[in-house]
Amino acid sequence: MTANTPSTTHTSLTESDDTNAPLLEYDTLDVTFETQRGDVKAVNGVSFALEAGEILCLVGESGSGKSVTAQSSLNLVPQPPGVIEGEIRYRGKDIRTASKNEIRSIRGNDIGIIFQDPISSLNPVHTVGGQVIEALTSHDRWSGAEARERAVELMEKVGIPDASARLDDYPFEFSGGMRQRVMIAIALANEPDVLIADEATTALDVTIEAQVLKLITELRDETGMGVIFITHDFGVVAEIADRVAVMYGGNIVERGEVFSLFENPKHPYTQGLLGSIPGTAVQAGADHLQAIEGEPPEMTDLPTGCTFHPRCPKAMEHCREEMPPNYVDSDDHQVRCYLHDDLPEADDSATRGRGERE
Amino acid sequence: MSDPQSTPDDSSESTPSELPADQTGTGYLERAQGALSALTESRMAMLGLVITFAMLILALGAPIFAPNPPTPDGNWAGNLENNFQPPFWEQGGTLEYPLGTDQQGRGILSRSLYGLRLALIQGTVPVLIAGIIGVTLGLVSGFFGGWVDVVISRVVDTVMSIPLTLFAIAVIAVLGANLFNLVLVIGITQWVPYTRTIRGQTLSIKNEEFIEAQRASGASNSWILRHGIFPNTTSSILVIATLNIAQVMVIAAGLTFLGLGVSPPRADLGLMLATGRNYLTTAWWYGFFPGLFLMLFVLGINLFGDGLRDILDPKYLE
Amino acid sequence: MNWGRYLLKRLWQYFVVLLGVSLIVFVITRLSGSPVSLMVGLDTDEATRQALRQQLGLTEPIYVQYGIFLRDVITFDFGTSFGVAPGEPAMGLVLNRIPATLELTATAVLFAFAIGLPVGIFSAVRQGDLADTAGMSFALLGQSVPSFWIGLLMIIFVAAPIEFFPQRGGGTYRHLILPGLTLSFFMMASIARLTRSNMADVLDEGYIDTARSKGIKERTVYVKHALRNALIPVISYASVQTAYLFGGAVITEQIFAYPGMGRLAIQAILQRDFPVIQAIVFFTAIMVIFVNFSIDLLYLRIDPRISYEEEG
């Protein structure tokens, strides 16, 4: 994916929720892992919201906390050793305090998730069809025979040829790209409102990735579901995102609409990321690629103040002392960086999507 | 100049020309040092080491520690008047025979210590035999593949289909029951785990780059096997051998228990348990303590071997 | 499908193994040099000995002898016992004892799985917990304790004081309990450890998260997804251990004077009764192969990848 700027925008659907609450909302989420080497603060005060019909890309390096953020929405983070604070609200209801049954009913039903590695995401000793059907029958919405029919439908929908015959095949008989499609079928089986794709195309080759991305956007168009797409690839972001949130060291350091972000990246980290991609760098007028100096922070020993300051070419004295607050401009483009302290501060509650900030 | 690739059974080895030191692929000195420091951190391994060491000292120093040793020519003179004395903490027991006596009045403690010594021999010699056979077969089978591999694999299957005990019975019925035959029989049946593991490792090592480098420098097959592949299997061999010693000690005691090993009046833990079997209800210490000593020795070695495995294997297998 | 090819390959391997076993048995019996002198008294004259040699086929070249031996084996003619029960066909004696030994080993396997599996699973689910440490310590102990010592301890502390448990003999299910337990100890411990480590590994796999993300019950995640995968190597291990189990039965039977094949073997060796020993070794090998093959069949059912994997 070497797209330089996003090709199309997506207009938000006029579908309205019965409540004013966003579809999925993170409110000062803190995830700490207690390990032998010390406490690892994987996610630090993360707040953001996802609306119906929008594709939000969560971008960051490995270790930035993006996967943990995603997994916590389905309560998939093991607790111990994880300690979670803050709220995660699905349609206004806090998932963190929900009962076991409520969580089970949300999983796969209201929120679906696709993981990164298709090879290990499917149980090798059960048939693929069996695993899709399991997703369908676990919420008592389909009976056995209906489930089988629907499984075939789903597999066809995600583009698996000869679906009804392949239902009885085992995962090792599928290629990586095909397995990922099966994962999508499983995630979408119960028509969830939210789809979380955790680096879903990272392990796939470029052509397959293109097909999968197309599939996801089409499904979003059809059903109006919200999508959180986690990736470290800005090309993917350019291709499908409506909004982007950039994570570093457990914080969201910049967020905004995709156009705004690409044309005018405010945080030095984002600038660095975009500057290290051949296409965008040229567009920005640079004549050489700029790698970001230094290494991602050691999670047991985070820097004081702004987590990025040791690597930041524009770091100031103040950056070492305190983590900057969220500044926002008129386009609802937010950044956590003292360089933009001329802008007003965003209020600390979860930020909302375009047009829904009342 | 060294000669080009030679056939499997060349007796003359050819060393590769101009091979830089770091290309021999062994770095196992550094690995050993790393392993040693990791070893001291593992509580399990340290505990095992302590126990094993203690038992080792008891075994080797039996003549010193035993309160009632045999005469220098191995004669266990027992005093029939003292027979079946219970341990010292029970009524009728004395401190002269701390763990009681057997049917001939010989001290259980002393006999057990000497039994430990014998167990040591019975544990280590077969492992030596089995190790040599097993590692060689494993290297050859993995390195050369082909029909050699197939034949060896069939042999492995065959050996694994015959229970060791029955094989030992059959052979010793013919050859006679003594220490030598016992050790021999056990040795020639214990090589399978070595072969399997070493074969697997050889298969994966032989495709690595430094082997190619050695070959390209003109190393013969036997040189590669000895200097390229074998050194990288030593940690696995060490783990298997350590745990094997414990197993073999138990096997030897078991076979002796059945009458296939040394004969009375030698002090052997298996023999003592066999005789003790007859007096379980009347002289429980006879069947209890020899087994306890054996168990402690085996436990120590197992603990140590487990700790060793946790440290060495994952490190090696990346 | 590939099943047929896989099974055929295995059957062929087992046949080769049996051939190898027969060769080993043949070699062993010829090791003694002169079986004749073992059979007759020292003062028997040469003519009688020679006649006996001729009768036993010992005057033929060695490969002919092997051929005769093979023919006998195939017809299950192991000769007549001359020690344990003189005059009786060796095979008959052995067949008589097989059921008892099978019962004993089956009981041992039952105990081993019935206790080993739950301990292993529990430890894996509660990793790092006290339960985990306790379970694994118990398992380590089980692997270090010689089975015959355990047997003796059982007799001292259980059979002697409690009427319910017999100290010797066989025949009723009560006679199976203590010997079965004794024989199962090592395997029980190994199963516990194996299960724990496999479960722990499996629970880290991606498909466990996938399963949870579907919203299925936690119990189903553990049983249908985790256990199903973790058990596969355990069953493989059980297959490999069969030979060991039959061997261990010999010792256990001796301790508890249990009337099985093992006991017969000990009696036979005391009397140098080769036909019986031969028959025992052979039949045991057949039983081991039978069990292995059954597990091969089971494997086809539980692991769909098997028939597609070539032997490395």
PDB file of N, CA, C and O in Angstrom, chain A residues 299-321:
ATOM      1  N   MET A 299       8.383  -0.306  28.281  1.00  0.00           N
ATOM      2  CA  MET A 299       7.100  -0.094  28.937  1.00  0.00           C
ATOM      3  C   MET A 299       7.153  -0.152  30.455  1.00  0.00           C
ATOM      4  O   MET A 299       6.216   0.261  31.125  1.00  0.00           O
ATOM      5  N   THR A 300       8.211  -0.735  31.001  1.00  0.00           N
ATOM      6  CA  THR A 300       8.289  -0.734  32.463  1.00  0.00           C
ATOM      7  C   THR A 300       8.973   0.520  32.966  1.00  0.00           C
ATOM      8  O   THR A 300       9.068   0.768  34.148  1.00  0.00           O
ATOM      9  N   ASP A 301       9.461   1.320  32.028  1.00  0.00           N
ATOM     10  CA  ASP A 301      10.249   2.466  32.457  1.00  0.00           C
ATOM     11  C   ASP A 301       9.939   3.641  31.542  1.00  0.00           C
ATOM     12  O   ASP A 301      10.802   4.118  30.808  1.00  0.00           O
ATOM     13  N   LEU A 302       8.689   4.096  31.595  1.00  0.00           N
ATOM     14  CA  LEU A 302       8.285   5.150  30.670  1.00  0.00           C
ATOM     15  C   LEU A 302       8.958   6.468  31.030  1.00  0.00           C
ATOM     16  O   LEU A 302       9.208   6.759  32.208  1.00  0.00           O
ATOM     17  N   PRO A 303       9.229   7.275  30.000  1.00  0.00           N
ATOM     18  CA  PRO A 303       9.841   8.577  30.278  1.00  0.00           C
ATOM     19  C   PRO A 303       8.866   9.460  31.072  1.00  0.00           C
ATOM     20  O   PRO A 303       7.650   9.267  31.005  1.00  0.00           O
ATOM     21  N   THR A 304       9.408  10.415  31.772  1.00  0.00           N
ATOM     22  CA  THR A 304       8.544  11.350  32.494  1.00  0.00           C
ATOM     23  C   THR A 304       7.928  12.318  31.506  1.00  0.00           C
ATOM     24  O   THR A 304       8.438  12.507  30.387  1.00  0.00           O
ATOM     25  N   GLY A 305       6.853  12.935  31.907  1.00  0.00           N
ATOM     26  CA  GLY A 305       6.225  13.939  31.050  1.00  0.00           C
ATOM     27  C   GLY A 305       5.679  13.308  29.796  1.00  0.00           C
ATOM     28  O   GLY A 305       5.059  12.248  29.825  1.00  0.00           O
ATOM     29  N   CYS A 306       5.929  13.931  28.670  1.00  0.00           N
ATOM     30  CA  CYS A 306       5.442  13.414  27.403  1.00  0.00           C
ATOM     31  C   CYS A 306       6.258  12.191  27.026  1.00  0.00           C
ATOM     32  O   CYS A 306       7.491  12.236  26.951  1.00  0.00           O
ATOM     33  N   THR A 307       5.587  11.097  26.744  1.00  0.00           N
ATOM     34  CA  THR A 307       6.314   9.851  26.502  1.00  0.00           C
ATOM     35  C   THR A 307       7.186   9.918  25.257  1.00  0.00           C
ATOM     36  O   THR A 307       8.105   9.138  25.085  1.00  0.00           O
ATOM     37  N   PHE A 308       6.898  10.866  24.394  1.00  0.00           N
ATOM     38  CA  PHE A 308       7.636  10.921  23.149  1.00  0.00           C
ATOM     39  C   PHE A 308       8.868  11.818  23.229  1.00  0.00           C
ATOM     40  O   PHE A 308       9.708  11.812  22.351  1.00  0.00           O
ATOM     41  N   HIS A 309       8.987  12.565  24.310  1.00  0.00           N
ATOM     42  CA  HIS A 309       9.986  13.649  24.284  1.00  0.00           C
ATOM     43  C   HIS A 309      11.425  13.190  24.021  1.00  0.00           C
ATOM     44  O   HIS A 309      12.189  13.908  23.392  1.00  0.00           O
ATOM     45  N   PRO A 310      11.857  11.991  24.472  1.00  0.00           N
ATOM     46  CA  PRO A 310      13.241  11.606  24.198  1.00  0.00           C
ATOM     47  C   PRO A 310      13.546  11.497  22.700  1.00  0.00           C
ATOM     48  O   PRO A 310      14.674  11.649  22.278  1.00  0.00           O
ATOM     49  N   ARG A 311      12.518  11.233  21.890  1.00  0.00           N
ATOM     50  CA  ARG A 311      12.765  11.042  20.474  1.00  0.00           C
ATOM     51  C   ARG A 311      12.324  12.248  19.655  1.00  0.00           C
ATOM     52  O   ARG A 311      12.422  12.247  18.436  1.00  0.00           O
ATOM     53  N   CYS A 312      11.794  13.235  20.327  1.00  0.00           N
ATOM     54  CA  CYS A 312      11.160  14.319  19.600  1.00  0.00           C
ATOM     55  C   CYS A 312      12.180  15.363  19.167  1.00  0.00           C
ATOM     56  O   CYS A 312      12.902  15.896  20.013  1.00  0.00           O
ATOM     57  N   PRO A 313      12.230  15.676  17.873  1.00  0.00           N
ATOM     58  CA  PRO A 313      13.188  16.679  17.411  1.00  0.00           C
ATOM     59  C   PRO A 313      12.836  18.093  17.868  1.00  0.00           C
ATOM     60  O   PRO A 313      13.653  18.984  17.826  1.00  0.00           O
ATOM     61  N   LYS A 314      11.589  18.272  18.313  1.00  0.00           N
ATOM     62  CA  LYS A 314      11.182  19.615  18.713  1.00  0.00           C
ATOM     63  C   LYS A 314      10.884  19.692  20.208  1.00  0.00           C
ATOM     64  O   LYS A 314      10.108  20.515  20.648  1.00  0.00           O
ATOM     65  N   ALA A 315      11.492  18.800  20.966  1.00  0.00           N
ATOM     66  CA  ALA A 315      11.175  18.745  22.397  1.00  0.00           C
ATOM     67  C   ALA A 315      11.599  20.019  23.103  1.00  0.00           C
ATOM     68  O   ALA A 315      12.620  20.614  22.791  1.00  0.00           O
ATOM     69  N   MET A 316      10.760  20.416  24.093  1.00  0.00           N
ATOM     70  CA  MET A 316      11.072  21.608  24.882  1.00  0.00           C
ATOM     71  C   MET A 316      11.229  21.216  26.334  1.00  0.00           C
ATOM     72  O   MET A 316      10.939  20.089  26.718  1.00  0.00           O
ATOM     73  N   GLU A 317      11.650  22.166  27.146  1.00  0.00           N
ATOM     74  CA  GLU A 317      11.848  21.912  28.552  1.00  0.00           C
ATOM     75  C   GLU A 317      10.584  21.374  29.205  1.00  0.00           C
ATOM     76  O   GLU A 317      10.616  20.413  29.981  1.00  0.00           O
ATOM     77  N   HIS A 318       9.464  21.997  28.892  1.00  0.00           N
ATOM     78  CA  HIS A 318       8.207  21.651  29.521  1.00  0.00           C
ATOM     79  C   HIS A 318       7.813  20.195  29.244  1.00  0.00           C
ATOM     80  O   HIS A 318       7.152  19.541  30.056  1.00  0.00           O
ATOM     81  N   CYS A 319       8.227  19.690  28.088  1.00  0.00           N
ATOM     82  CA  CYS A 319       7.797  18.357  27.695  1.00  0.00           C
ATOM     83  C   CYS A 319       8.294  17.282  28.646  1.00  0.00           C
ATOM     84  O   CYS A 319       7.692  16.243  28.819  1.00  0.00           O
ATOM     85  N   ARG A 320       9.434  17.583  29.266  1.00  0.00           N
ATOM     86  CA  ARG A 320      10.007  16.583  30.147  1.00  0.00           C
ATOM     87  C   ARG A 320       9.240  16.480  31.446  1.00  0.00           C
ATOM     88  O   ARG A 320       9.312  15.494  32.173  1.00  0.00           O
ATOM     89  N   GLU A 321       8.505  17.535  31.773  1.00  0.00           N
ATOM     90  CA  GLU A 321       7.895  17.584  33.097  1.00  0.00           C
ATOM     91  C   GLU A 321       6.514  16.978  33.164  1.00  0.00           C
ATOM     92  O   GLU A 321       6.188  16.260  34.099  1.00  0.00           O
TER      93      GLU A 321
END
